PDB file of C-alpha atoms in Angstrom:
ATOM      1  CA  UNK A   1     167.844 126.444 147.499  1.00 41.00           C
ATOM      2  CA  UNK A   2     164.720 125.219 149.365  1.00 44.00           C
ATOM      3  CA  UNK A   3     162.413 127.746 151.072  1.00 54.00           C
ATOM      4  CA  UNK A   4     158.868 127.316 152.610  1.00 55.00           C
ATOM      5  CA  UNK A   5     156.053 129.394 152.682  1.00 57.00           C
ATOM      6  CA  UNK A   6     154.557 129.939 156.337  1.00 52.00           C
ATOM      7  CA  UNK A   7     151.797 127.300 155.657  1.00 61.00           C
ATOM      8  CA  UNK A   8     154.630 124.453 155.256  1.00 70.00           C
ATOM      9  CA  UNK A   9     155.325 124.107 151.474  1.00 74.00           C
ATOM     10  CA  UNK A  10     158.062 123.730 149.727  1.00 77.00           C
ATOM     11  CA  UNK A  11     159.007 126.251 147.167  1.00 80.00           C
ATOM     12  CA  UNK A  12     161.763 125.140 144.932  1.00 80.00           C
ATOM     13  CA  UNK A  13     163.235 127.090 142.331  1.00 80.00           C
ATOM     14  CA  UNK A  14     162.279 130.780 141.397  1.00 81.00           C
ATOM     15  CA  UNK A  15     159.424 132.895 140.505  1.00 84.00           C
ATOM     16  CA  UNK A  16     159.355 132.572 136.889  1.00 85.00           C
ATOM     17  CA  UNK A  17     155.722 133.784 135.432  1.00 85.00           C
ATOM     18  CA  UNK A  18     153.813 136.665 137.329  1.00 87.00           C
ATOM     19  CA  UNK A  19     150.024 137.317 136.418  1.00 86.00           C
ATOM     20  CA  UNK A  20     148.361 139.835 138.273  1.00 85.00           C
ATOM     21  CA  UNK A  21     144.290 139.539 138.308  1.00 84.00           C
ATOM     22  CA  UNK A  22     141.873 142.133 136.385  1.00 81.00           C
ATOM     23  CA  UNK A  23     141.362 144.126 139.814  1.00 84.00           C
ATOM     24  CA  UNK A  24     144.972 144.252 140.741  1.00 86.00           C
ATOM     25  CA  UNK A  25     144.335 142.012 144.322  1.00 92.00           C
ATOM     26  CA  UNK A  26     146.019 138.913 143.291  1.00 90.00           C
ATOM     27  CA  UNK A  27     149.251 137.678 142.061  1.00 90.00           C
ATOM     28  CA  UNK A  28     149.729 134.234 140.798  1.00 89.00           C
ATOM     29  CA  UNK A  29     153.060 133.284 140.526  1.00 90.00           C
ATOM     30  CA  UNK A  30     154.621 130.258 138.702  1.00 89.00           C
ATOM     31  CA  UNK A  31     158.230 128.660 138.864  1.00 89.00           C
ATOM     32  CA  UNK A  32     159.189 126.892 135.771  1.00 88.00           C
ATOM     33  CA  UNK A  33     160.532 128.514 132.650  1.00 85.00           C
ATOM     34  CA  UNK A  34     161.936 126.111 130.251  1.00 82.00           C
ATOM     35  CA  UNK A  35     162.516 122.382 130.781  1.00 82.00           C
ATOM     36  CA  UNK A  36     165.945 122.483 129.557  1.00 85.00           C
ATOM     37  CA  UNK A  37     166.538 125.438 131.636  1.00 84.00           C
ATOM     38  CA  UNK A  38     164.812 123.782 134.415  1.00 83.00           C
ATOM     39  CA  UNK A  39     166.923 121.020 134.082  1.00 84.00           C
ATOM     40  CA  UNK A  40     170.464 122.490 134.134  1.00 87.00           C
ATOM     41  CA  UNK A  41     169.275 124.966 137.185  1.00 87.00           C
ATOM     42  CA  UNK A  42     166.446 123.464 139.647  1.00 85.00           C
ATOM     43  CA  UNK A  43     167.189 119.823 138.959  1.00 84.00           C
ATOM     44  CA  UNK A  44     164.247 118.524 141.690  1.00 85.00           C
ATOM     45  CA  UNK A  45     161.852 120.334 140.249  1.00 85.00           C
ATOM     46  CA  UNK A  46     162.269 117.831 137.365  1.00 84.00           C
ATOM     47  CA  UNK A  47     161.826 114.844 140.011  1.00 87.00           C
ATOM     48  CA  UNK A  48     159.037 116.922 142.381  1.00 87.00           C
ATOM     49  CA  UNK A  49     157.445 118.976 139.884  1.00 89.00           C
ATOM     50  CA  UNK A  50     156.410 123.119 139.910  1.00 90.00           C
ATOM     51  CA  UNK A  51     154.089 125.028 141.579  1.00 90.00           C
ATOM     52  CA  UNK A  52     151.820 127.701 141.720  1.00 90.00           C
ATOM     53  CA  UNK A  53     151.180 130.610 144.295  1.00 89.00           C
ATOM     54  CA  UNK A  54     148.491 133.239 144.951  1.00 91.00           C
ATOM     55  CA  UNK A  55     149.811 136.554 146.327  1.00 92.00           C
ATOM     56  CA  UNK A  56     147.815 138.851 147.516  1.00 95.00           C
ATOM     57  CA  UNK A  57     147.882 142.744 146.969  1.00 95.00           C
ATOM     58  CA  UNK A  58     146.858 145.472 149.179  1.00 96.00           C
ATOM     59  CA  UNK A  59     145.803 148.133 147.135  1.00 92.00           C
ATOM     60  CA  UNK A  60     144.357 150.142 150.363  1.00 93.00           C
ATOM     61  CA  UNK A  61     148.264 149.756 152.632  1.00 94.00           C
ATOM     62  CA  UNK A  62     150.335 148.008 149.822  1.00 92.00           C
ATOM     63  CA  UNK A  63     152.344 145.320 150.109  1.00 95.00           C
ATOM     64  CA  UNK A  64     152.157 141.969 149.025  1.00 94.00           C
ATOM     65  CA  UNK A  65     151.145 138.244 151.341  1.00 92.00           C
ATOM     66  CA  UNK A  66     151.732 134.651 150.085  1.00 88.00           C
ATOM     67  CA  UNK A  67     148.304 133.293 150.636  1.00 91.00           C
ATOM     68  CA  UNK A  68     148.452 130.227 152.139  1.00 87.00           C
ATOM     69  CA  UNK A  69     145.261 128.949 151.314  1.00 89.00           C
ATOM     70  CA  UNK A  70     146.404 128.533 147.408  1.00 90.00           C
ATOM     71  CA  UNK A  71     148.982 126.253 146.430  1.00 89.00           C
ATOM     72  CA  UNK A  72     148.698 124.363 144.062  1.00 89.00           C
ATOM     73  CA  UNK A  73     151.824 121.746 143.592  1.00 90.00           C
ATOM     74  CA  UNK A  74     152.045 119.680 140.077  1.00 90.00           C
ATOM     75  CA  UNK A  75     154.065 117.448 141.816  1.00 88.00           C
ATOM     76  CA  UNK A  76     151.119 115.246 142.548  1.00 87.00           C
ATOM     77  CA  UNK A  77     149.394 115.310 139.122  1.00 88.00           C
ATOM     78  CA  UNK A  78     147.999 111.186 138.629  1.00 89.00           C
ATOM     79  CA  UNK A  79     150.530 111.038 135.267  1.00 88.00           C
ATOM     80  CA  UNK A  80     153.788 112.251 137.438  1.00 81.00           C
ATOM     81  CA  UNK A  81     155.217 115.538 138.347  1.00 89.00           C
ATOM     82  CA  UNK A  82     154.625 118.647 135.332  1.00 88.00           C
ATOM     83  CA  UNK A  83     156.210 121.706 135.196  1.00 88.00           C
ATOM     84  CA  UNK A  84     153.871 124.695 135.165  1.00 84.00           C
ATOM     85  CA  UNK A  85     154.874 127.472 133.075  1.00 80.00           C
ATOM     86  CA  UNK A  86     152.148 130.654 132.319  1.00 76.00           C
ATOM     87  CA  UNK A  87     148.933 129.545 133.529  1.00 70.00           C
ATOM     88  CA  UNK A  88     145.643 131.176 131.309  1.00 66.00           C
ATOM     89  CA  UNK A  89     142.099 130.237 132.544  1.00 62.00           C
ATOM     90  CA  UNK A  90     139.079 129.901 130.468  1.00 61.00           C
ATOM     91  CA  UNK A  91     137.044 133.291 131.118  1.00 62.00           C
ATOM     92  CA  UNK A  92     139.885 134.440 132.228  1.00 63.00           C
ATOM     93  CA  UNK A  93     141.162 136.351 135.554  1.00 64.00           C
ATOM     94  CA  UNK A  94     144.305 138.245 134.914  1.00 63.00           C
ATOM     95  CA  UNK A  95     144.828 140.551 131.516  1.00 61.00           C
ATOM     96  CA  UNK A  96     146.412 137.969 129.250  1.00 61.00           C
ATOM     97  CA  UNK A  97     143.534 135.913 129.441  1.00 57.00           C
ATOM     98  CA  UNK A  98     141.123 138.209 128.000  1.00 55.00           C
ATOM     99  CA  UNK A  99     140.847 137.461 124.221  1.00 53.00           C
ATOM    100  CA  UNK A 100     138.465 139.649 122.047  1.00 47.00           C
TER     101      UNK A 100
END
């Protein structure tokens, strides 16, 4: 099932990876497991690649907004689509990126 989010993207497969930042305000959300997996269930992800999406938290209201300023689609990487699986970044912005 295709879906896209109110900036025009589209978002195939399913949420897969969740990792929320150090000061609980953003959410960044993968979609591919497993290639095998990905394979046998989201087929055109293999041919279009994965994404990645910022969500962002209200900790004042709650509730949670796709932030349609960040997307970031491995579809157009220069080798050919990749599949994005948990995402770390050097310094680090979410908890499991924090190595001591």
């Amino acid at each position: 099932m295709l879906h896209r989010s109110s900036s025009g993207n589209r978002l195939r497969g399913g949420p897969q990876m969740f990792q929320l930042s150090l000061d609980g305000k953003r959410l960044y959300v993968t979609n591919s497991l497993f290639s095998a997996w990905d394979r046998q269930f989201y087929s055109e992800m293999l041919e279009n690649g994965s994404h990645m999406l910022q969500i962002d938290v209200d900790t004042e209201k709650g509730g949670l907004t796709i932030n349609n300023n960040f997307f970031v689609d491995f579809g157009l990487e220069p080798d050919g689509p990749s599949l994005a699986h948990e995402m770390r970044y050097p310094g680090g912005d979410c908890p499991s990126d924090i190595w001591i």
